[in-house]
mmCIF file with all atom_site columns, C-alpha atoms in Angstrom:
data_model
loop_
_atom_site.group_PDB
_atom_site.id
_atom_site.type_symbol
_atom_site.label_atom_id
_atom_site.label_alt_id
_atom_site.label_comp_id
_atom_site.label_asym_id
_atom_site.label_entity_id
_atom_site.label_seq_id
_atom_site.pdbx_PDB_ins_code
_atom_site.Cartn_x
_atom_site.Cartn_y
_atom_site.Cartn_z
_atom_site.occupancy
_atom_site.B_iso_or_equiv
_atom_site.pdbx_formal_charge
_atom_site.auth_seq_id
_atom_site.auth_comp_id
_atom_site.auth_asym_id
_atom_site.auth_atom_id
_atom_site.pdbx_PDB_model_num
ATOM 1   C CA . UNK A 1 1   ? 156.954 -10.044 -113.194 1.00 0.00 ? 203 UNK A CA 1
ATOM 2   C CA . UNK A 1 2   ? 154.136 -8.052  -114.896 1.00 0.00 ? 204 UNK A CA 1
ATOM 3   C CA . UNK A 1 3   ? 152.569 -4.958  -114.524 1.00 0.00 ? 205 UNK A CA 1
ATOM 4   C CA . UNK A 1 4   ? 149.683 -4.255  -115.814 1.00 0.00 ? 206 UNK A CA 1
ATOM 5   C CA . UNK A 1 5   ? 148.268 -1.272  -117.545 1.00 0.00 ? 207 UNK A CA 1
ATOM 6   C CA . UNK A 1 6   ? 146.447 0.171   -115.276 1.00 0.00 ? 208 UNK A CA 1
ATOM 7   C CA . UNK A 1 7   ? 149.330 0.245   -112.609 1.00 0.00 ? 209 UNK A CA 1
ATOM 8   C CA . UNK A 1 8   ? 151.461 1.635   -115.330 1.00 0.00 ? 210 UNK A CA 1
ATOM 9   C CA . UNK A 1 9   ? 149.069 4.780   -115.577 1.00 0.00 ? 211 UNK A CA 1
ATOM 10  C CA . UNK A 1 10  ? 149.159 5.297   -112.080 1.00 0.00 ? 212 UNK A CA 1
ATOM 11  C CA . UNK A 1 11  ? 153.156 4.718   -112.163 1.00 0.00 ? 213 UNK A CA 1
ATOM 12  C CA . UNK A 1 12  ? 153.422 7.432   -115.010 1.00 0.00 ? 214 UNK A CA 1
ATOM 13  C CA . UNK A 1 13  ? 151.012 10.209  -113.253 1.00 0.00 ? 215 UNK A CA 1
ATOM 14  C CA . UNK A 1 14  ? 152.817 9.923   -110.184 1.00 0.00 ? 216 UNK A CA 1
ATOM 15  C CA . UNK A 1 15  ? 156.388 10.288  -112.017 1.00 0.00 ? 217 UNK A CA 1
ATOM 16  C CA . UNK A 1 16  ? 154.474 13.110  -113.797 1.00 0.00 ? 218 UNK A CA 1
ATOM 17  C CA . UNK A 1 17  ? 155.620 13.286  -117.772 1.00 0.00 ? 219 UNK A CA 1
ATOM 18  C CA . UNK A 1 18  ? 157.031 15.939  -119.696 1.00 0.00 ? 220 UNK A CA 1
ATOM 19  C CA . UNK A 1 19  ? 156.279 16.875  -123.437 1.00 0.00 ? 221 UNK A CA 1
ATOM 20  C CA . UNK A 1 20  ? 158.383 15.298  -125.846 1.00 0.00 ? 222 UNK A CA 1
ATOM 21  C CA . UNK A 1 21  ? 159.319 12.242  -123.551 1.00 0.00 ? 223 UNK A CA 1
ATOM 22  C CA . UNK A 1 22  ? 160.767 8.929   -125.075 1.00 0.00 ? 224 UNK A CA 1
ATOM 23  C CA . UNK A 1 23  ? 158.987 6.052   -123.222 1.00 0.00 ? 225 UNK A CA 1
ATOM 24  C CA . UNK A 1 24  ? 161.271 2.681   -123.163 1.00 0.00 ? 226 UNK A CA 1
ATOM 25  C CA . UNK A 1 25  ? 159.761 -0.450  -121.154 1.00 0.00 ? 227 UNK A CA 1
ATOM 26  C CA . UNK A 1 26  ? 162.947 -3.116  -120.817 1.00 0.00 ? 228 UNK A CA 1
ATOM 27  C CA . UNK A 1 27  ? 161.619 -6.430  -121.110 1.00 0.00 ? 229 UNK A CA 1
ATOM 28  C CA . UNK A 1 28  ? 158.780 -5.156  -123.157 1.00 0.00 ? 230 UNK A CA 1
ATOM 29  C CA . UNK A 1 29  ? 157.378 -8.892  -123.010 1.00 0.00 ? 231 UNK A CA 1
ATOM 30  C CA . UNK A 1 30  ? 153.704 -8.839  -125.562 1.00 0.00 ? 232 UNK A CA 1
ATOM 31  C CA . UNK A 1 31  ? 154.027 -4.943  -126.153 1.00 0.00 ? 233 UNK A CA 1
ATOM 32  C CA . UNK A 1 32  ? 150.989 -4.102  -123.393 1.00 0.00 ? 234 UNK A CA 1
ATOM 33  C CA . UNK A 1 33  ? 152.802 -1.498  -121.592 1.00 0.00 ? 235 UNK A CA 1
ATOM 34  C CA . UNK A 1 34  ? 154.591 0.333   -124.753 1.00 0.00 ? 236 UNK A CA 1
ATOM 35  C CA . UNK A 1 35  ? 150.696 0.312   -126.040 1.00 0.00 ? 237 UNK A CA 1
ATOM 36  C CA . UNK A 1 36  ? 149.047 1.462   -123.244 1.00 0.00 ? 238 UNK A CA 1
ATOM 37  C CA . UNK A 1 37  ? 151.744 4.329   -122.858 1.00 0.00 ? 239 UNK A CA 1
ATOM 38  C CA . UNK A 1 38  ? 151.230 5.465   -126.596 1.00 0.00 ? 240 UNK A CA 1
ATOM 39  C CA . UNK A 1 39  ? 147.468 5.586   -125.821 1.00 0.00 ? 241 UNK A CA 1
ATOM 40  C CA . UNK A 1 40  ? 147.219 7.149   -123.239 1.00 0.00 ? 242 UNK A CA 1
ATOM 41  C CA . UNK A 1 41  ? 149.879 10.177  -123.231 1.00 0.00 ? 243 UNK A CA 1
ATOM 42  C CA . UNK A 1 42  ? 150.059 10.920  -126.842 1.00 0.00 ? 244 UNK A CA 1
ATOM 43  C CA . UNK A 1 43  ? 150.260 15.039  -126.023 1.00 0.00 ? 245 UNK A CA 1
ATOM 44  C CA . UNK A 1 44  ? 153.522 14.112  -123.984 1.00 0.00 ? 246 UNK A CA 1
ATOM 45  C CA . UNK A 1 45  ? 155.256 11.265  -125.377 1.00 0.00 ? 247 UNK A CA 1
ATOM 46  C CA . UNK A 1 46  ? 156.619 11.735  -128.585 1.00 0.00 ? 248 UNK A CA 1
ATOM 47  C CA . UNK A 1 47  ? 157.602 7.641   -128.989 1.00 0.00 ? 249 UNK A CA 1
ATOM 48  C CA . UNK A 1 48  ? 157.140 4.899   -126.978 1.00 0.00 ? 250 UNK A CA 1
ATOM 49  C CA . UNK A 1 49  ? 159.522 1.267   -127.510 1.00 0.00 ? 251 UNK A CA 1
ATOM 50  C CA . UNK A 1 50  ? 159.887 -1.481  -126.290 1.00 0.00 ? 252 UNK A CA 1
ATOM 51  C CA . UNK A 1 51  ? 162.890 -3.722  -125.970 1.00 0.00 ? 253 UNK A CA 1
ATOM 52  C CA . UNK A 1 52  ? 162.436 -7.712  -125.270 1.00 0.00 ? 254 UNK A CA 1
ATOM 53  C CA . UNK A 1 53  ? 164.751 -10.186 -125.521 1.00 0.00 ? 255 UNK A CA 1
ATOM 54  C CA . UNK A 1 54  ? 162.713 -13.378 -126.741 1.00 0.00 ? 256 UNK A CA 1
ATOM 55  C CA . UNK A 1 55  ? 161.857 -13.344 -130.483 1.00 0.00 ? 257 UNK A CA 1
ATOM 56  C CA . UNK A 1 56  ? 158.634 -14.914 -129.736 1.00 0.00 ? 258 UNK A CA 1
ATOM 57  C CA . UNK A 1 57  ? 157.229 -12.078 -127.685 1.00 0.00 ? 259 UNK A CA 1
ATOM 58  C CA . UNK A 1 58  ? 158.504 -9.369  -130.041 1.00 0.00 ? 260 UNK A CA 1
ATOM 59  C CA . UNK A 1 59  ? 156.757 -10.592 -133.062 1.00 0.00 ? 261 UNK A CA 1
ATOM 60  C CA . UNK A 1 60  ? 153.467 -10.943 -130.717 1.00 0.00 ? 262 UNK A CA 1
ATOM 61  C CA . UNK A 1 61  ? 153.959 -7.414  -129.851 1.00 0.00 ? 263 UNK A CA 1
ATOM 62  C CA . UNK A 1 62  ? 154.800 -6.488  -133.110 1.00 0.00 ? 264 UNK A CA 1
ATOM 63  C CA . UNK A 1 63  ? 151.034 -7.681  -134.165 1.00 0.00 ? 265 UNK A CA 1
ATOM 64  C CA . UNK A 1 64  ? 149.130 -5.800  -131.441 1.00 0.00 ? 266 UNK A CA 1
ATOM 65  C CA . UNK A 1 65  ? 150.858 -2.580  -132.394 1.00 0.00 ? 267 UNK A CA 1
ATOM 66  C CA . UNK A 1 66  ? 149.771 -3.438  -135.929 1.00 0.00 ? 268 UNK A CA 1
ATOM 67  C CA . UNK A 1 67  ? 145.985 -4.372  -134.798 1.00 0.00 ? 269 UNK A CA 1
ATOM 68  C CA . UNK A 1 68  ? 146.611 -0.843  -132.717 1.00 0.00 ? 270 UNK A CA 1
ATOM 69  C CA . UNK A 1 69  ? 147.629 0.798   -135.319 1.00 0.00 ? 271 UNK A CA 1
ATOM 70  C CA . UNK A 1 70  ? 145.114 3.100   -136.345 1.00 0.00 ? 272 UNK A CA 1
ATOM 71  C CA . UNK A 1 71  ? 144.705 3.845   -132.578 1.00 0.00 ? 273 UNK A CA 1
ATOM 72  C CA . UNK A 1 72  ? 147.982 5.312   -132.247 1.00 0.00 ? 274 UNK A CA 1
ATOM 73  C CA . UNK A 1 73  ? 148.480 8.923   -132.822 1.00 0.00 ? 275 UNK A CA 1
ATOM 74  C CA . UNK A 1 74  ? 152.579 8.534   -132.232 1.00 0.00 ? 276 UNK A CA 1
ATOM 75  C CA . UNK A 1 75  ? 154.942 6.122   -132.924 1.00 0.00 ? 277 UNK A CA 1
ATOM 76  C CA . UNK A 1 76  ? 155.584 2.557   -131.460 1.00 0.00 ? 278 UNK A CA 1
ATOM 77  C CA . UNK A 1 77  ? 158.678 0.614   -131.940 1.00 0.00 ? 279 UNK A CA 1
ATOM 78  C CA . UNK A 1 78  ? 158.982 -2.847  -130.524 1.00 0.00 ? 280 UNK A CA 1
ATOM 79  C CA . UNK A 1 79  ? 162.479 -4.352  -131.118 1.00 0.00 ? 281 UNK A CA 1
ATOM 80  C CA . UNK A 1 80  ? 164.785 -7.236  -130.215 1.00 0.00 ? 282 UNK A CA 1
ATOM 81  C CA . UNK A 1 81  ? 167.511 -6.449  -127.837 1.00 0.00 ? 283 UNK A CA 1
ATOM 82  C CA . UNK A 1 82  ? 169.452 -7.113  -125.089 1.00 0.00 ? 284 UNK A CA 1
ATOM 83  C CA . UNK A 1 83  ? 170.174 -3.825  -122.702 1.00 0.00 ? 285 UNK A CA 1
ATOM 84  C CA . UNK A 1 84  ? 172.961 -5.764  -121.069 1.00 0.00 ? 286 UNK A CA 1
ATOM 85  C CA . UNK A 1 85  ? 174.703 -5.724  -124.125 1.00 0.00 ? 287 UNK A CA 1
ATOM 86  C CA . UNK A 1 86  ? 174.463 -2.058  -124.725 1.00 0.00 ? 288 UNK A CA 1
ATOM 87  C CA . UNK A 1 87  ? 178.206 -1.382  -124.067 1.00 0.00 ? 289 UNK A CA 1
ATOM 88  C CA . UNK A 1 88  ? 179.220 -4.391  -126.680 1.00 0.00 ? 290 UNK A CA 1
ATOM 89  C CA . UNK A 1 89  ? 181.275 -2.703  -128.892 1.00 0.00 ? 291 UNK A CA 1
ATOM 90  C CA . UNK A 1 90  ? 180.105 -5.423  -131.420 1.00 0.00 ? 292 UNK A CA 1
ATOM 91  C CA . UNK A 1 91  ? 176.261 -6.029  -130.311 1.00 0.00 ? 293 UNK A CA 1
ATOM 92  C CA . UNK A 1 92  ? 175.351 -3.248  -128.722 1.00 0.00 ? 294 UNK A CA 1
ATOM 93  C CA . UNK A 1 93  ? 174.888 -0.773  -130.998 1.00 0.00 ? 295 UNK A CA 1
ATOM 94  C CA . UNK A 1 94  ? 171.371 -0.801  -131.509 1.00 0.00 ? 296 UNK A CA 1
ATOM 95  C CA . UNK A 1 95  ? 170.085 -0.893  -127.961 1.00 0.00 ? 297 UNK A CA 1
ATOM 96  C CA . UNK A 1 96  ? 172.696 1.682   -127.462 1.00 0.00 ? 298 UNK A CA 1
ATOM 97  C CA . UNK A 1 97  ? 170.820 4.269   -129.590 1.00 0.00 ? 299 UNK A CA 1
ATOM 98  C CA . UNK A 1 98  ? 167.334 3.241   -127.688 1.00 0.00 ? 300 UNK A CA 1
ATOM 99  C CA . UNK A 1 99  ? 168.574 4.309   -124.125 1.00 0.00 ? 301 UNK A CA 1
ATOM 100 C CA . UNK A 1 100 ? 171.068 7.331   -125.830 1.00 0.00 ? 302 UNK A CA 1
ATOM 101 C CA . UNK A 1 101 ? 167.079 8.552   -127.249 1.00 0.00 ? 303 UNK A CA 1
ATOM 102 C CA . UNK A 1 102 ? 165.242 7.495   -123.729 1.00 0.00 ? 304 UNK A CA 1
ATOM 103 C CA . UNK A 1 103 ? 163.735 9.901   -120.986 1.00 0.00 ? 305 UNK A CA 1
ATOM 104 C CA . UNK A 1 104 ? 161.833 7.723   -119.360 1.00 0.00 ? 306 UNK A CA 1
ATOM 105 C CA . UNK A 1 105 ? 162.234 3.901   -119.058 1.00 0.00 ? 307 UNK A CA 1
ATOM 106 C CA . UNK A 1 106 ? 160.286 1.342   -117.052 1.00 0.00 ? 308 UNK A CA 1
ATOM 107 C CA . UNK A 1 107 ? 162.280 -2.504  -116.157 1.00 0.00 ? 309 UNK A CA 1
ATOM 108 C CA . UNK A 1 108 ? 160.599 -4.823  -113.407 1.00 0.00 ? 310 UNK A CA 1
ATOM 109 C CA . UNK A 1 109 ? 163.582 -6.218  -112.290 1.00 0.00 ? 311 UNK A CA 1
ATOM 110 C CA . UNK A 1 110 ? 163.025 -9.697  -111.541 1.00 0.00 ? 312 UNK A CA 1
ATOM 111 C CA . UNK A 1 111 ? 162.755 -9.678  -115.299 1.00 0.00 ? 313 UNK A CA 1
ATOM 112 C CA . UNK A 1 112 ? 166.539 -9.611  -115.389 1.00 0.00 ? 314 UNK A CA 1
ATOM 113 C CA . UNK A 1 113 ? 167.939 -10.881 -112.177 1.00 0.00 ? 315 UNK A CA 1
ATOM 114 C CA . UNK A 1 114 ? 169.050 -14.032 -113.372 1.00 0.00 ? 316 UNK A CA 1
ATOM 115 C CA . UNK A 1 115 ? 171.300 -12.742 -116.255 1.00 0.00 ? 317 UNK A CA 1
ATOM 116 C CA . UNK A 1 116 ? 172.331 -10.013 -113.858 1.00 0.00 ? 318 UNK A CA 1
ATOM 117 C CA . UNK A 1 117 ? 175.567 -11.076 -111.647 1.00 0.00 ? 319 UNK A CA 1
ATOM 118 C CA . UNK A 1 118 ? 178.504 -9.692  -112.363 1.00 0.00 ? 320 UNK A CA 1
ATOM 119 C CA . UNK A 1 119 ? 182.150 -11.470 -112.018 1.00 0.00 ? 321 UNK A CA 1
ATOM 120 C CA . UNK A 1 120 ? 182.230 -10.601 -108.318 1.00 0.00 ? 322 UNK A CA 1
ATOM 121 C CA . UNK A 1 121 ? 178.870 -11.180 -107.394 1.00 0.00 ? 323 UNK A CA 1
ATOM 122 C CA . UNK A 1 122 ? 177.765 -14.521 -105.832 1.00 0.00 ? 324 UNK A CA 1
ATOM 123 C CA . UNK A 1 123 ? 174.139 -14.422 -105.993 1.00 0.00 ? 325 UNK A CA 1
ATOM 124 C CA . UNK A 1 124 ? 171.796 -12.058 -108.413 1.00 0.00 ? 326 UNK A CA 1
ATOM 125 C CA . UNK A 1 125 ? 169.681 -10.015 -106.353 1.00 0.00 ? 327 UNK A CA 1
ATOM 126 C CA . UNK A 1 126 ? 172.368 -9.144  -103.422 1.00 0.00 ? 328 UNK A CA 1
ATOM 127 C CA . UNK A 1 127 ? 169.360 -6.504  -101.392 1.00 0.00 ? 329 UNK A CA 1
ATOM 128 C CA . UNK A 1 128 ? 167.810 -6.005  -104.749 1.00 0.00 ? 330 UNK A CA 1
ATOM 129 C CA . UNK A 1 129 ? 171.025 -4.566  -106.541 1.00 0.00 ? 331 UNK A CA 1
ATOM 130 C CA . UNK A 1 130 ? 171.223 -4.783  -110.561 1.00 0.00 ? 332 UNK A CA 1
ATOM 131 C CA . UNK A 1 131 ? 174.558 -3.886  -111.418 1.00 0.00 ? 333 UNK A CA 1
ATOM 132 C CA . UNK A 1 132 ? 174.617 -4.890  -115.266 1.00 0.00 ? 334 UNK A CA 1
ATOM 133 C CA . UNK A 1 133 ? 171.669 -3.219  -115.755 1.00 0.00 ? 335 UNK A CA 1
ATOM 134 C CA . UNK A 1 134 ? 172.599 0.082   -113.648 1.00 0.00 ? 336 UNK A CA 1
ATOM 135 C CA . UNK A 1 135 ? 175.942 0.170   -115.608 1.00 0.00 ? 337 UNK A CA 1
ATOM 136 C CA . UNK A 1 136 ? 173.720 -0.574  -119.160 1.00 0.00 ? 338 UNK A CA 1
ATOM 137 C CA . UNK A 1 137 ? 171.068 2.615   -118.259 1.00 0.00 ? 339 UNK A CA 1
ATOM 138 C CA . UNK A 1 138 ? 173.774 4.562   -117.764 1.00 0.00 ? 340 UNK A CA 1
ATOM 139 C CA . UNK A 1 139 ? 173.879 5.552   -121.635 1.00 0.00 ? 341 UNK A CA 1
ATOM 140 C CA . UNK A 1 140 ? 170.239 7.957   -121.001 1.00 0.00 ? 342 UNK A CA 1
ATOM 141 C CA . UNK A 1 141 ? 170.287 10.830  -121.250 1.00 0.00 ? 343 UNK A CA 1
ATOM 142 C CA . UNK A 1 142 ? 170.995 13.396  -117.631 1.00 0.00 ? 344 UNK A CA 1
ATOM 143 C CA . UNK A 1 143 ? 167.571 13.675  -116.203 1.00 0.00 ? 345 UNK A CA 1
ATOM 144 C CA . UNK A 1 144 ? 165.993 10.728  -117.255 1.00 0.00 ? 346 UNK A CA 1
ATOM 145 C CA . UNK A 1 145 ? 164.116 9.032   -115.275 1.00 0.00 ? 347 UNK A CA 1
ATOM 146 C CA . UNK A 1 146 ? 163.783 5.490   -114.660 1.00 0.00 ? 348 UNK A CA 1
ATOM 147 C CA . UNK A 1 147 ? 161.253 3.557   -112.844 1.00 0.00 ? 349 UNK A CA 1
ATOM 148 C CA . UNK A 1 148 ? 162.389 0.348   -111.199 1.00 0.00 ? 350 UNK A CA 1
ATOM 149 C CA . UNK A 1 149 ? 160.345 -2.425  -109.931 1.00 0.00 ? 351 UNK A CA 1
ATOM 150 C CA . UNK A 1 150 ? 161.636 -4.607  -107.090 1.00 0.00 ? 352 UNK A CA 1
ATOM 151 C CA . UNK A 1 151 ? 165.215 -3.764  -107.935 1.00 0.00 ? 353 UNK A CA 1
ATOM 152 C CA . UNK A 1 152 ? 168.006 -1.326  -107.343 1.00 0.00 ? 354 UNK A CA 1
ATOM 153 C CA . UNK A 1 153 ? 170.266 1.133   -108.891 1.00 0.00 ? 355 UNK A CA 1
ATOM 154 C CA . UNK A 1 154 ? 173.894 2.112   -108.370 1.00 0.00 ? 356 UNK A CA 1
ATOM 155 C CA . UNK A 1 155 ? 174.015 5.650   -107.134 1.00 0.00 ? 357 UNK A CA 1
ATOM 156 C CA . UNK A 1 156 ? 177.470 4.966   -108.344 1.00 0.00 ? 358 UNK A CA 1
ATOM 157 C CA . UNK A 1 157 ? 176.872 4.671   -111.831 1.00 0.00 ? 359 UNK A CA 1
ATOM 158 C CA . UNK A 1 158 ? 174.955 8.177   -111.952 1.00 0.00 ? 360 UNK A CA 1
ATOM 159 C CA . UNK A 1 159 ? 171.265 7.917   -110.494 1.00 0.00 ? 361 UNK A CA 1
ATOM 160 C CA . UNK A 1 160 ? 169.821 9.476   -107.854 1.00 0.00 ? 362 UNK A CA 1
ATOM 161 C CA . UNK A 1 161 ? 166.868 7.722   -105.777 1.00 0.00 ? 363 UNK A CA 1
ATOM 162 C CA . UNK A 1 162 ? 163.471 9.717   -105.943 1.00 0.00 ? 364 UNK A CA 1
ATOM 163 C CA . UNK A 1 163 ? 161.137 8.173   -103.842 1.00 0.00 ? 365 UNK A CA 1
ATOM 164 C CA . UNK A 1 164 ? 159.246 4.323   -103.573 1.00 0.00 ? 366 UNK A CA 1
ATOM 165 C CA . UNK A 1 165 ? 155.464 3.596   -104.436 1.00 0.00 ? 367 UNK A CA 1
ATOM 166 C CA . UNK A 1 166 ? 154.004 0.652   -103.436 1.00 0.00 ? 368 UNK A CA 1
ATOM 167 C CA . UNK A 1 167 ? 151.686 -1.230  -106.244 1.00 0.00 ? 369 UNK A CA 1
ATOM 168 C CA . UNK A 1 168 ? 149.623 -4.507  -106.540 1.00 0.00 ? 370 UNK A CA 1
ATOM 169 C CA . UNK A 1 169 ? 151.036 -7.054  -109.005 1.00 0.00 ? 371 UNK A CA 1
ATOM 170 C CA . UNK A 1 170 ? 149.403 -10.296 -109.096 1.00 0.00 ? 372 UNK A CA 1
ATOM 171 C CA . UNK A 1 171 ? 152.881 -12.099 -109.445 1.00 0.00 ? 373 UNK A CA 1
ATOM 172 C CA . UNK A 1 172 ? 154.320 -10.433 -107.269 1.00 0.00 ? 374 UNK A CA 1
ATOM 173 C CA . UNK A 1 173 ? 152.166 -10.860 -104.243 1.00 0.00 ? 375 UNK A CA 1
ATOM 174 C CA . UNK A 1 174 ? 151.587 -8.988  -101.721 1.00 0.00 ? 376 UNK A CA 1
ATOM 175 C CA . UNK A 1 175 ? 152.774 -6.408  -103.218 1.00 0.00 ? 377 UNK A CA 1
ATOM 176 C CA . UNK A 1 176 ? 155.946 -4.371  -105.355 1.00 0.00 ? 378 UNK A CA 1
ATOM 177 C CA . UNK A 1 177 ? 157.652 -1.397  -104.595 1.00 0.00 ? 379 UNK A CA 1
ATOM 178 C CA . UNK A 1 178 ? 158.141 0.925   -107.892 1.00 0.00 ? 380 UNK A CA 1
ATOM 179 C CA . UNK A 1 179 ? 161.277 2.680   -107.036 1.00 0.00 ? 381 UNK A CA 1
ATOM 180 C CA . UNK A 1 180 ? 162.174 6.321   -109.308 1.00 0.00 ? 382 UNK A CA 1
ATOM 181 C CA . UNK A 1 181 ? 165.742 7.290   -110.206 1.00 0.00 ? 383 UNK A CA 1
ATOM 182 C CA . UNK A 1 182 ? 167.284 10.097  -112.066 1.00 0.00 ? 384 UNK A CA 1
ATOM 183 C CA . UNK A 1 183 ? 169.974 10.320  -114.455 1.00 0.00 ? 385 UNK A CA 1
ATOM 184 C CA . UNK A 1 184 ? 172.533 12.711  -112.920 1.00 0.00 ? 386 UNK A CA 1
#
């Protein structure tokens, strides 16, 4: 799945963003959406990453930030990472520190459905459910807010539902549903 950046500015006024905010997209793919964030909420973001798990995409992303550059009034970070392994006590680390510093993160979840079953799970998407990564976001920050795309939390594992918005993806035709938790 992508979203573009246009349906990420609608995503973010709707959500509504709040000075000093620390933008994460998960499965930051070619860095559009980390971009487009910096540009356009500069007053209220004070960094925007991205974390992507193919080394191919990252250094791609890594060279429109740097084309960007001198179009970016905060800063960008685009890194290599895995968020399910954020509670590796050996690999983890890293992406550990991203979500422990993120207020507002944005994952379209078919992104990660394949990688996502746990031991007891059967199938991946059982009615949209992502328990690896619900247990991985769990490391934000209380109040953080994360906006889901065709996937679902665990109110178990600290999140409260907000609301649903439905957007136009091309990939994802006819449509997604954008689905806001908090962190509580």
């Amino acid at each position: 799945g992508e979203l573009s950046v246009p349906v990420l500015a609608e995503l973010l006024d709707a959500v509504g963003l709040e000075e000093n905010d620390a933008f994460l997209d998960i499965g930051s793919g070619d860095g559009a959406l980390v971009l487009g964030a910096a540009m356009l909420h500069p007053d209220e973001l004070r960094i925007a990453r991205g974390l992507e798990l193919v080394p191919g995409l990252v250094t791609r992303s890594q060279l429109h930030a740097r084309k960007l550059e001198s179009n970016l009034k905060i800063p960008v970070e685009l890194s290599l990472g895995d968020v399910h392994q954020a509670h590796d006590p050996v690999n983890g680390e890293f992406v550990a520190s991203i979500l422990q510093d993120s207020t507002l993160a944005v994952c379209f979840a078919t992104t990660w459905s394949a990688d996502n079953v746990t031991p007891d799970d059967k199938i991946s998407l059982k009615g949209r459910s992502l328990p690896k990564l619900s247990a991985a976001l769990n490391l934000m920050p209380l109040g953080s807010r994360i906006l889901l795309i065709d996937g679902r939390l665990d109110p178990k594992d600290g999140y409260r539902w907000e609301g649903d918005m439905k957007i136009v993806c091309p990939d994802t035709a006819p449509f997604s549903v954008a689905s806001l938790y908090e962190r509580r």
